[in-house]
Short mmCIF file of C-alpha atoms in Angstrom, two decimals:
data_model
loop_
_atom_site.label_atom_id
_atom_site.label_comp_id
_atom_site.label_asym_id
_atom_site.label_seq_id
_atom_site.Cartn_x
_atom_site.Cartn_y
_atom_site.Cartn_z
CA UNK A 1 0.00 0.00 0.00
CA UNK A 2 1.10 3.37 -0.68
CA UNK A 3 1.41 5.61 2.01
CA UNK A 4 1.68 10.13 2.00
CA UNK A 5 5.47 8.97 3.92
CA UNK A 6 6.26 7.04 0.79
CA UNK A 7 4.58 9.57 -1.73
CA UNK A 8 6.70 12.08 0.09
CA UNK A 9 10.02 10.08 -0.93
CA UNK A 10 8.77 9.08 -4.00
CA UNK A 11 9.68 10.34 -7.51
CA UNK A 12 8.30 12.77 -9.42
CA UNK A 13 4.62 11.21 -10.80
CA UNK A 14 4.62 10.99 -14.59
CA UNK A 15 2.31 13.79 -14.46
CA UNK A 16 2.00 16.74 -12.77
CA UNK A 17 -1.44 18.03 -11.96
CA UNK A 18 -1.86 22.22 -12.52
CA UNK A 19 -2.20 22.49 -8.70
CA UNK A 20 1.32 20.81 -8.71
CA UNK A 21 2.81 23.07 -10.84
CA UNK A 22 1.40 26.35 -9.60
CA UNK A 23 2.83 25.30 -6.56
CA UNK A 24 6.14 24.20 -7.73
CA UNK A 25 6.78 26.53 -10.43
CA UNK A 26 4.28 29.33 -11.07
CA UNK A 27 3.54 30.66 -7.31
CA UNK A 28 4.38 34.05 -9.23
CA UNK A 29 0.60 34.10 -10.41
CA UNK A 30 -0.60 34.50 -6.80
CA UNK A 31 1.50 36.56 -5.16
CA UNK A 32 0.48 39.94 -4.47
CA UNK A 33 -3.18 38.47 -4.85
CA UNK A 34 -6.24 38.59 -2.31
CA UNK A 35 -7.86 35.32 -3.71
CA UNK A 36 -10.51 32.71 -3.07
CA UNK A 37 -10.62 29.21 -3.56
CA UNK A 38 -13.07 26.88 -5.22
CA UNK A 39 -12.11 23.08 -4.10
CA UNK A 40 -13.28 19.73 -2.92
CA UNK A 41 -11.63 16.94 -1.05
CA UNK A 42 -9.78 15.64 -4.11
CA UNK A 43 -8.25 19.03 -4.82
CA UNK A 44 -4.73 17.45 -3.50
CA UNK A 45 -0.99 17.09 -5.18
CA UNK A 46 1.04 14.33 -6.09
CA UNK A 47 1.76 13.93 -2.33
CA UNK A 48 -1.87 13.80 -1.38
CA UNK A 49 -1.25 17.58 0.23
CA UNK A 50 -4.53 19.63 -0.29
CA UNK A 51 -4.85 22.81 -1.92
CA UNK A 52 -5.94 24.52 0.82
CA UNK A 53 -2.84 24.02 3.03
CA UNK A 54 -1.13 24.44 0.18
CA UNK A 55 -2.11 27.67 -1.11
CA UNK A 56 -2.66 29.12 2.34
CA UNK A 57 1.02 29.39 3.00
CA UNK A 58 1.72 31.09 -0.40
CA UNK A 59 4.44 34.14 0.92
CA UNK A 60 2.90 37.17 -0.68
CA UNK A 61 -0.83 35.91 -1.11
CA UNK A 62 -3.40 35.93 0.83
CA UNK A 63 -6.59 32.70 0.87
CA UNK A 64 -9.44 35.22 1.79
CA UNK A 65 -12.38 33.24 0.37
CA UNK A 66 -12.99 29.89 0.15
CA UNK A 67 -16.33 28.09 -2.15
CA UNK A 68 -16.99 24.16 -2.17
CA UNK A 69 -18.98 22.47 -5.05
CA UNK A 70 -21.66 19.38 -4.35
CA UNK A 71 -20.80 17.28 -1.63
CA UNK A 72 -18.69 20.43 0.42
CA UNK A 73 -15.49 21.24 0.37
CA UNK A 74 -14.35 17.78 2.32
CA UNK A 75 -16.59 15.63 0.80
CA UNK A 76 -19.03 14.31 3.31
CA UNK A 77 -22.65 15.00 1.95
CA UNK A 78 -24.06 12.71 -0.37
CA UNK A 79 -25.81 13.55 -3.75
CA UNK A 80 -28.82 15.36 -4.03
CA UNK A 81 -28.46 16.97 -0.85
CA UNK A 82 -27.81 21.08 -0.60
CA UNK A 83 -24.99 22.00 1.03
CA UNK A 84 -24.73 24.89 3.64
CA UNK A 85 -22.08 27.16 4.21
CA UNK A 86 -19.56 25.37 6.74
CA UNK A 87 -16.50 26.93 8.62
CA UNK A 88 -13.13 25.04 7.65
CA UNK A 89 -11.78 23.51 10.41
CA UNK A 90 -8.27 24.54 8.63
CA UNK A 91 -8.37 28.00 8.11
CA UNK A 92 -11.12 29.37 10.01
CA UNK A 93 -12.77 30.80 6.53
CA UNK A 94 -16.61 30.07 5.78
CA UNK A 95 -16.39 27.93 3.10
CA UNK A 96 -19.53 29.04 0.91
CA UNK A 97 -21.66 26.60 -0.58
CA UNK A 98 -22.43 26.73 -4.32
CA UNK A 99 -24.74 23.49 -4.38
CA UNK A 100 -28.04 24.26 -3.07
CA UNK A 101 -30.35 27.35 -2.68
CA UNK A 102 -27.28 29.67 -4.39
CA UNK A 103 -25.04 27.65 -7.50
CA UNK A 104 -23.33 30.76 -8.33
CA UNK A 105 -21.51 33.23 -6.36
CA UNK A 106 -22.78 36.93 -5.68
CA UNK A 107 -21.02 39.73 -6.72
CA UNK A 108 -20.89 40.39 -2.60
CA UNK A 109 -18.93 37.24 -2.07
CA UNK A 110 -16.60 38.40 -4.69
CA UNK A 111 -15.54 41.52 -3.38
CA UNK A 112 -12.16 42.69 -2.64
CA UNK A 113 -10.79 38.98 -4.32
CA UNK A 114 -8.25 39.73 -7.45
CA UNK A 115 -8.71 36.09 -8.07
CA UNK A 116 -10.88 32.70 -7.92
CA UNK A 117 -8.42 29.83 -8.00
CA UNK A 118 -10.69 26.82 -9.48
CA UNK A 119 -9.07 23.50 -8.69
CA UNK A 120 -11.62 20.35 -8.82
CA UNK A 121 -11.23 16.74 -10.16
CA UNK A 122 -13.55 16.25 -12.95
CA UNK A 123 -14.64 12.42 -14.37
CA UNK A 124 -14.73 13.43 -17.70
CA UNK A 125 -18.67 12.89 -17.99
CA UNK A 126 -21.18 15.50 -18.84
CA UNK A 127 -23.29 15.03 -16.08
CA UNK A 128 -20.62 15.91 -12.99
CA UNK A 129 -21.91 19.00 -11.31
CA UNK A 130 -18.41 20.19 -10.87
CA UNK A 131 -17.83 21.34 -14.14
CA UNK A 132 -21.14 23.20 -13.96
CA UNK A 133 -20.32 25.29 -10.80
CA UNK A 134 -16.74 25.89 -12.48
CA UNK A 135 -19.08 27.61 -15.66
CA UNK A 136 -21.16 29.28 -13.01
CA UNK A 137 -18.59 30.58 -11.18
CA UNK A 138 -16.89 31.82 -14.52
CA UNK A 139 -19.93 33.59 -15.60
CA UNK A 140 -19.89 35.44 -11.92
CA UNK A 141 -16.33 36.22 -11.83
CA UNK A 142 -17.03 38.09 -14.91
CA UNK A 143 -19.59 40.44 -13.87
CA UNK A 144 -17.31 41.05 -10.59
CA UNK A 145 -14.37 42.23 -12.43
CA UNK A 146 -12.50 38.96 -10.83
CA UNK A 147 -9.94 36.85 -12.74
CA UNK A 148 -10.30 33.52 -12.98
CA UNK A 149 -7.06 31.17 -12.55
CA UNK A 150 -8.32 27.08 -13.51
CA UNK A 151 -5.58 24.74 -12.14
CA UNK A 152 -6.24 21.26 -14.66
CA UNK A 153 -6.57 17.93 -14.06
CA UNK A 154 -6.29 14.72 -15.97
CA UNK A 155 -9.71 13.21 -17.64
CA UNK A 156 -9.88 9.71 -15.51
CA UNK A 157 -11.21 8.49 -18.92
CA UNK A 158 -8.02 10.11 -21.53
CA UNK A 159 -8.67 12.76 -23.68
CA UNK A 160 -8.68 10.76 -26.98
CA UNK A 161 -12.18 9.37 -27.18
CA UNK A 162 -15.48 11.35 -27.96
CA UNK A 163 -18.82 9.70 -27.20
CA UNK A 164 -22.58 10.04 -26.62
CA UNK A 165 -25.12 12.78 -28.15
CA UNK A 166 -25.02 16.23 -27.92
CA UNK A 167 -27.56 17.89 -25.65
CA UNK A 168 -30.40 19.99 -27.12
CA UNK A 169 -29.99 23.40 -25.28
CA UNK A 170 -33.82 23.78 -24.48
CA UNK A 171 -32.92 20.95 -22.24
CA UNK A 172 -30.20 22.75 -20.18
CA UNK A 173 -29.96 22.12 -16.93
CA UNK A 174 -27.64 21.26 -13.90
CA UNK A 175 -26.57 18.34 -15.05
CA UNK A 176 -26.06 20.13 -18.26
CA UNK A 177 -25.66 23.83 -18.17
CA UNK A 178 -24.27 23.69 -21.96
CA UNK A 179 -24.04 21.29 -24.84
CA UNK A 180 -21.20 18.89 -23.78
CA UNK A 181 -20.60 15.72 -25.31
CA UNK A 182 -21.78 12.74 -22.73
CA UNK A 183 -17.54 11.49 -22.67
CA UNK A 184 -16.66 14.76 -24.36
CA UNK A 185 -13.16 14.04 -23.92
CA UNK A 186 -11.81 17.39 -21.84
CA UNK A 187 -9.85 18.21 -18.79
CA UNK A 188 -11.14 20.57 -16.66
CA UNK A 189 -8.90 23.30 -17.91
CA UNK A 190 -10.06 22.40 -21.71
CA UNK A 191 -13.53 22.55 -20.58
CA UNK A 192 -12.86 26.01 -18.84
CA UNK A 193 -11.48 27.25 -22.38
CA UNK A 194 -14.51 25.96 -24.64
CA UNK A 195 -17.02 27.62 -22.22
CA UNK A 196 -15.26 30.89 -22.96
CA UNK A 197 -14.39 30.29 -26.79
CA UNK A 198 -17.96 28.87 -27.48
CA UNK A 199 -20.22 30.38 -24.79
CA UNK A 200 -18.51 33.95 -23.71
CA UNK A 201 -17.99 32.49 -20.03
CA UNK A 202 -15.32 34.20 -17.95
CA UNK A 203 -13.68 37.49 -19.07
CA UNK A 204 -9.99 36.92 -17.73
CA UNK A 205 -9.47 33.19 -17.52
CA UNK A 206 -6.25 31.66 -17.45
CA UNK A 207 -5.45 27.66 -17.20
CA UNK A 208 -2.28 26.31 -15.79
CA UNK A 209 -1.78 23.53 -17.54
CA UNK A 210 -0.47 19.95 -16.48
CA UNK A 211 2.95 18.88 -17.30
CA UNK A 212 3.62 15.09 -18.97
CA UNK A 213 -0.06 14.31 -19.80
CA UNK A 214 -1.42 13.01 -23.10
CA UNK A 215 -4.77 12.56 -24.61
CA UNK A 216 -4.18 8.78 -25.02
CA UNK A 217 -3.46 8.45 -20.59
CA UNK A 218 -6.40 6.90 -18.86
CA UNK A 219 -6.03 7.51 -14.88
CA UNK A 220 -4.06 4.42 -14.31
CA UNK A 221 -1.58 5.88 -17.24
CA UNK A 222 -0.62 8.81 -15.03
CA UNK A 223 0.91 7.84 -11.54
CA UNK A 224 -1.17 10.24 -9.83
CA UNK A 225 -2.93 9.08 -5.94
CA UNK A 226 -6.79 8.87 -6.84
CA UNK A 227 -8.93 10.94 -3.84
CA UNK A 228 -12.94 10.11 -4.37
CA UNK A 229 -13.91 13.62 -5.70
CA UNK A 230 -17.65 12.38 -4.41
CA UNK A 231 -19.05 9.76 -2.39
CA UNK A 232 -19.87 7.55 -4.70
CA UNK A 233 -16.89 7.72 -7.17
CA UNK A 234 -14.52 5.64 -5.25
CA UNK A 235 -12.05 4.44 -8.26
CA UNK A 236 -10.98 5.31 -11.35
CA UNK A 237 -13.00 2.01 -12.66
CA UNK A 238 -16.18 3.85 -11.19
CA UNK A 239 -15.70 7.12 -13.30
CA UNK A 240 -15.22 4.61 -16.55
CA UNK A 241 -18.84 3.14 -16.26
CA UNK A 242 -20.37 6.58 -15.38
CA UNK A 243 -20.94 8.47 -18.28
CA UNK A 244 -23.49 5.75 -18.83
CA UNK A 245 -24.21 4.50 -15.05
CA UNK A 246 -25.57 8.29 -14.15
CA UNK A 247 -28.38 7.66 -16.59
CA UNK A 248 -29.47 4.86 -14.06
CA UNK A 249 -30.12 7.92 -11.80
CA UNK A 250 -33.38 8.76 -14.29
CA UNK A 251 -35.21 5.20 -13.61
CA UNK A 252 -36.85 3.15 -11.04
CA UNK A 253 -33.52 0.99 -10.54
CA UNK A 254 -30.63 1.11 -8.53
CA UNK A 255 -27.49 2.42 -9.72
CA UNK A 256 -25.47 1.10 -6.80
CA UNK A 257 -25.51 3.68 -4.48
CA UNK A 258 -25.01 2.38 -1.12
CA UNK A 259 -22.87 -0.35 -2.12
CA UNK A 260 -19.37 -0.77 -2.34
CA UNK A 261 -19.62 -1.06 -6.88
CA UNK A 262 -21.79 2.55 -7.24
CA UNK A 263 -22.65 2.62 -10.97
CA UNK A 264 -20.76 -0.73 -11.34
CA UNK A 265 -23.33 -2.56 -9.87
CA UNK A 266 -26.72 -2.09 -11.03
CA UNK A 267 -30.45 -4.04 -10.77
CA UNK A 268 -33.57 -3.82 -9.01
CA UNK A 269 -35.72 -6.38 -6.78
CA UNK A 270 -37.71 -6.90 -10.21
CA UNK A 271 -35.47 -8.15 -12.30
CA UNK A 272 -33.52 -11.39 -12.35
CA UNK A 273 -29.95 -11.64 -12.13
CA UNK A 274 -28.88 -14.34 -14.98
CA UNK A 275 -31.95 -13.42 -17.76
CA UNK A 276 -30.75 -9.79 -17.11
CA UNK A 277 -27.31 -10.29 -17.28
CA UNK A 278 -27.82 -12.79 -20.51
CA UNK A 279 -30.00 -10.19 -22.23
CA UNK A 280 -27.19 -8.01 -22.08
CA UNK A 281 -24.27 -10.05 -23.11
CA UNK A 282 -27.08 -10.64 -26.51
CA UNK A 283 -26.98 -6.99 -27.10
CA UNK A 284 -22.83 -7.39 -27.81
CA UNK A 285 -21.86 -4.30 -26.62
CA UNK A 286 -17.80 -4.03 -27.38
CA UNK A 287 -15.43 -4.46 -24.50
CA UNK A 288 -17.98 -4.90 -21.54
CA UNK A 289 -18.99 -8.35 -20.25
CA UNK A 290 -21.96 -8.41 -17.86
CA UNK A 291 -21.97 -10.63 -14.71
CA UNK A 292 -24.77 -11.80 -12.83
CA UNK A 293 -25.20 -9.95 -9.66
CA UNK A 294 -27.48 -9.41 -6.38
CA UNK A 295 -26.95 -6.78 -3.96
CA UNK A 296 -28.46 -5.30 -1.05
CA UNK A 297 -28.18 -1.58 -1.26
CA UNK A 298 -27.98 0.54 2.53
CA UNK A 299 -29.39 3.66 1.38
CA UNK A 300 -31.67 5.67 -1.75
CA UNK A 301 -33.26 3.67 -3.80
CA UNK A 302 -34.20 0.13 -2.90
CA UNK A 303 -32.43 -0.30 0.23
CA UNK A 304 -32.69 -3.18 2.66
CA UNK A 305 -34.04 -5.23 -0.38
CA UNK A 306 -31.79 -7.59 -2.66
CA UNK A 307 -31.40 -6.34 -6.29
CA UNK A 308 -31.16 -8.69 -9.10
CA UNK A 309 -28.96 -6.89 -11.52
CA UNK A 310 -25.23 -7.00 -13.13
CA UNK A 311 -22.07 -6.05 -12.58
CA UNK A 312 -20.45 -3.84 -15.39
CA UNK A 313 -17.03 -5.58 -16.36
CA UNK A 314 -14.81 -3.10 -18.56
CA UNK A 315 -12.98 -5.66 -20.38
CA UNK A 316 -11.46 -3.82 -23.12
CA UNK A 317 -10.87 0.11 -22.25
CA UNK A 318 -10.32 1.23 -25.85
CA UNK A 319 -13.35 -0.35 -27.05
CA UNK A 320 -15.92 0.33 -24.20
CA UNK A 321 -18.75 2.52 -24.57
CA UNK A 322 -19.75 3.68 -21.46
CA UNK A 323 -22.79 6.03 -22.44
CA UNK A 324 -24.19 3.21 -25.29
CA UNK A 325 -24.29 0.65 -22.47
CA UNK A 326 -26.08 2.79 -20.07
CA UNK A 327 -28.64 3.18 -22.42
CA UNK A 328 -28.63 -0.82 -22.99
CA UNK A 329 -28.93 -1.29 -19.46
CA UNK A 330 -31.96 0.67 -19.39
CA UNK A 331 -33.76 -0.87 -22.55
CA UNK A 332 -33.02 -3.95 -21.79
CA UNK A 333 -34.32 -4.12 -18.24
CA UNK A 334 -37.56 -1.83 -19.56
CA UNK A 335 -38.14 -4.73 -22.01
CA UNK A 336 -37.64 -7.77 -19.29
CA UNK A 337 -39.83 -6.12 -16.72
CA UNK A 338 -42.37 -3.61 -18.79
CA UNK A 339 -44.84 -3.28 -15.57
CA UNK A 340 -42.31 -2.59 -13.33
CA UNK A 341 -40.19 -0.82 -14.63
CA UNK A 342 -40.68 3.17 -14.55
CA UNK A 343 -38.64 6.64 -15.47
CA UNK A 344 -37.90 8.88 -12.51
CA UNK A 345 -39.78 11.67 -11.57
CA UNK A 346 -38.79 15.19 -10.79
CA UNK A 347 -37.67 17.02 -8.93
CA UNK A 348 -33.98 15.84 -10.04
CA UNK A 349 -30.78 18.61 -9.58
CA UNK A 350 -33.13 21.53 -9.04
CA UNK A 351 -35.69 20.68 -12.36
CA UNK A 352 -39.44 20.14 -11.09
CA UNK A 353 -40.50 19.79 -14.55
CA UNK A 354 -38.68 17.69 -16.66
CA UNK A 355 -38.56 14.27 -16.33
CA UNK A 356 -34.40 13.60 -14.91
CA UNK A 357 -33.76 11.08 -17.77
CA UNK A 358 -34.11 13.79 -20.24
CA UNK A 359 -32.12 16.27 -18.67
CA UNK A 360 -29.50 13.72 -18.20
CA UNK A 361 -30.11 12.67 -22.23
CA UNK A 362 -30.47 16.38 -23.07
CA UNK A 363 -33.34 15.46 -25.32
CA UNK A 364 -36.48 13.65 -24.96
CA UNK A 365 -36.19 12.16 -27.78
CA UNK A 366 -33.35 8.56 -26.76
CA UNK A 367 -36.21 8.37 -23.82
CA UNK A 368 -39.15 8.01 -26.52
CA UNK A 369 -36.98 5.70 -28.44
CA UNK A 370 -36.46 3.56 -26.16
CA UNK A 371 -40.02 3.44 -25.14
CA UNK A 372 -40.67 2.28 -28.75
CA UNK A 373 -38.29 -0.58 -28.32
CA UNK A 374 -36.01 1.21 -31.06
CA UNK A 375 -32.51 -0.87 -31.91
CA UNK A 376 -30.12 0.47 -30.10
CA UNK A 377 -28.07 0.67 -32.92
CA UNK A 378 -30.81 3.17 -34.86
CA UNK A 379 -30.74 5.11 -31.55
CA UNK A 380 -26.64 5.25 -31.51
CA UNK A 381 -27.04 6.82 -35.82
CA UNK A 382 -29.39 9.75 -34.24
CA UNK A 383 -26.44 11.33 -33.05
CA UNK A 384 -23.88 11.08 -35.24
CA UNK A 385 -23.80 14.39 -37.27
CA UNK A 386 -24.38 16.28 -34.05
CA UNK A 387 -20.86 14.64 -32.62
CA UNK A 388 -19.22 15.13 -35.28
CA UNK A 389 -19.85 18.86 -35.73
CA UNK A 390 -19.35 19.37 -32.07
CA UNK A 391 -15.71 17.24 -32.60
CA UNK A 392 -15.03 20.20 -35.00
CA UNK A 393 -16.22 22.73 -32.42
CA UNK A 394 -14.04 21.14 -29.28
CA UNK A 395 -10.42 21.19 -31.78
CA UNK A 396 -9.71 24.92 -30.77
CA UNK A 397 -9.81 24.00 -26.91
CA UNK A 398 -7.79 20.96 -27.07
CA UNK A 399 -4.28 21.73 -25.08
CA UNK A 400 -2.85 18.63 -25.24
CA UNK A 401 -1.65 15.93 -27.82
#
């Protein structure tokens, strides 16, 4: 096991995350600055230091504000739940929530900063809230007259591979502030620069870029320590199921929450464990295999009652299509179990109207096909044009090879 002593001693990591090189070799950026912070519990270096120790012992600077994202700044609330404002038991600042009654912060909380620091571990899915509070935050810092400094972080899932449709914008939401790609393929930073090159966010945005990381690097790839970013994103093998697990989130079934396999792990009492996970395996869906599972989940949906369901298997990395499968998942178990089975009601991420699978989707349109028992194939061709165009659209962010 790997230990902060032994990351200490260790060598330098193949890559170094922005927050490691502002604090290595750019501190120049922050000194002479009155900034804030916006940060969550895997906002850490190579040695598993946090950002907020870090950058509150910057000679010349001074931490003045500090803003957490869902879950708080340490991590502890689970989804769906609004987040108050909480002192830091660090620094003594109020750490002001941007997940609940306010997502974006006031002009007021931005006074007398220079500069908002941004530093939070995406999963390279379009549905993560953190990205969205990053674009929120952008959008504030701009009216304040407040630069805005984005420290990047690698995609979990590489930067190489593009996948899922592209949301229709009448369908924007918190889960989908602005037409991303599903796997669109970004680091933070990237995502920070196509927000302002496509959508005018942020007036004075800078990125400090990582140092050794290429688009081809899944997690694994980069010798970086993983830290949970959220509850329920305990490995990098959770973030690679996710961009299609998180649609589970829109139905009647479990995604895995309160399990030790969140997203991985996914069924309901309705459904039986071997049909399901032979259903599946007929749909051959590249570089997945589906295991028969049952689990009990503690908490949200279902708990204290054993799921039959499966357990996602990523067998082959460069093949796997995380967002097609999560739509398989869900067709497959609507055609097993037609009675039982039902789409989740709102509210869902602050919507009271739409229906959460759609906002997810961006469209209500994969939700009617599937409802018609459309091939999933047919359903996959809807989107192509879209992703391409949008491909086209992403090139001028891209700021690494």
């Amino acid at each position: 096991m790997v230990t902060p002593a032994a990351l200490h001693s260790a060598a330098v990591p193949r890559v170094q995350s922005g927050l490691d090189v502002l604090v290595h070799h750019r501190l120049a950026l922050l000194r002479g600055r009155r900034f804030g912070l916006l940060a969550h519990q895997a906002s850490v270096d190579s040695r598993l230091d946090h950002a907020v120790d870090l950058l509150r012992q910057v000679r010349g600077a001074r931490l003045a504000a500090l803003f957490a994202p869902e879950h708080g700044l340490w991590g502890a609330a689970q989804d769906l739940v609004p987040i108050a404002a909480e002192q830091d038991p660090l620094t003594g600042l109020r750490a002001v929530s941007l997940y609940g009654e306010r997502r974006e912060p006031t002009v007021a909380m931005l006074r007398g900063l220079d500069l908002l620091v941004i530093d939070l571990q995406d999963v390279g899915s379009r549905y993560y809230t953190f990205q969205w509070t990053m674009a929120l935050a952008m959008r504030a810092c701009t009216r304040a007259g407040v630069r805005v400094l984005v420290l990047d972080r690698p995609n979990p899932l590489g930067g190489a591979i593009v996948e899922g449709n592209v949301p229709d914008p009448a369908f924007a939401s918190f889960v989908g502030l602005y037409p991303l790609a599903a796997r669109p393929g970004l680091t933070i930073g990237e995502i920070a620069r196509y927000l302002q090159r496509e959508h005018g966010l942020g007036g004075a945005v800078d990125v400090v870029g990582m140092r050794g990381w290429r688009r081809a690097m899944h997690w694994e790839d980069t010798d970086l320590p993983w830290v949970a970013p959220s509850p329920n994103m305990p490995t990098p093998d959770t973030a690679r199921v996710y961009p299609g697990g998180c649609l589970i989130e829109g139905t009647n079934m479990s995604e895995g929450r309160g399990t030790t396999r969140p997203f991985e792990w996914v069924g309901a009492p309705w459904l039986d464990a071997h049909d399901y996970a032979e259903a599946l395996m007929a749909e051959r869906l590249p570089g997945v295999v589906f295991r028969p599972a049952r689990f009990r989940p503690t908490f949200q949906k279902w708990a204290g009652r054993v799921c039959g369901g499966v357990h996602v298997h990523v067998a082959d990395r460069a093949r796997f299509k995380p967002f097609l499968t999560g739509l398989a998942i869900i067709a497959v178990a609507r055609r097993l179990a037609p009675r039982a089975f039902r789409w989740r009601r709102p509210p869902y991420e602050f919507e009271h109207r739409r229906l959460p699978i759609d906002i997810l989707l961006g469209t209500d349109r994969i939700r009617r096909a599937i409802d018609r028992g459309q091939p999933l194939g047919a359903i996959e061709r809807t989107w192509g044009d879209d992703l391409a165009k949008w491909r086209r659209r992403r090139a001028a962010a891209l700021a690494y090879r």
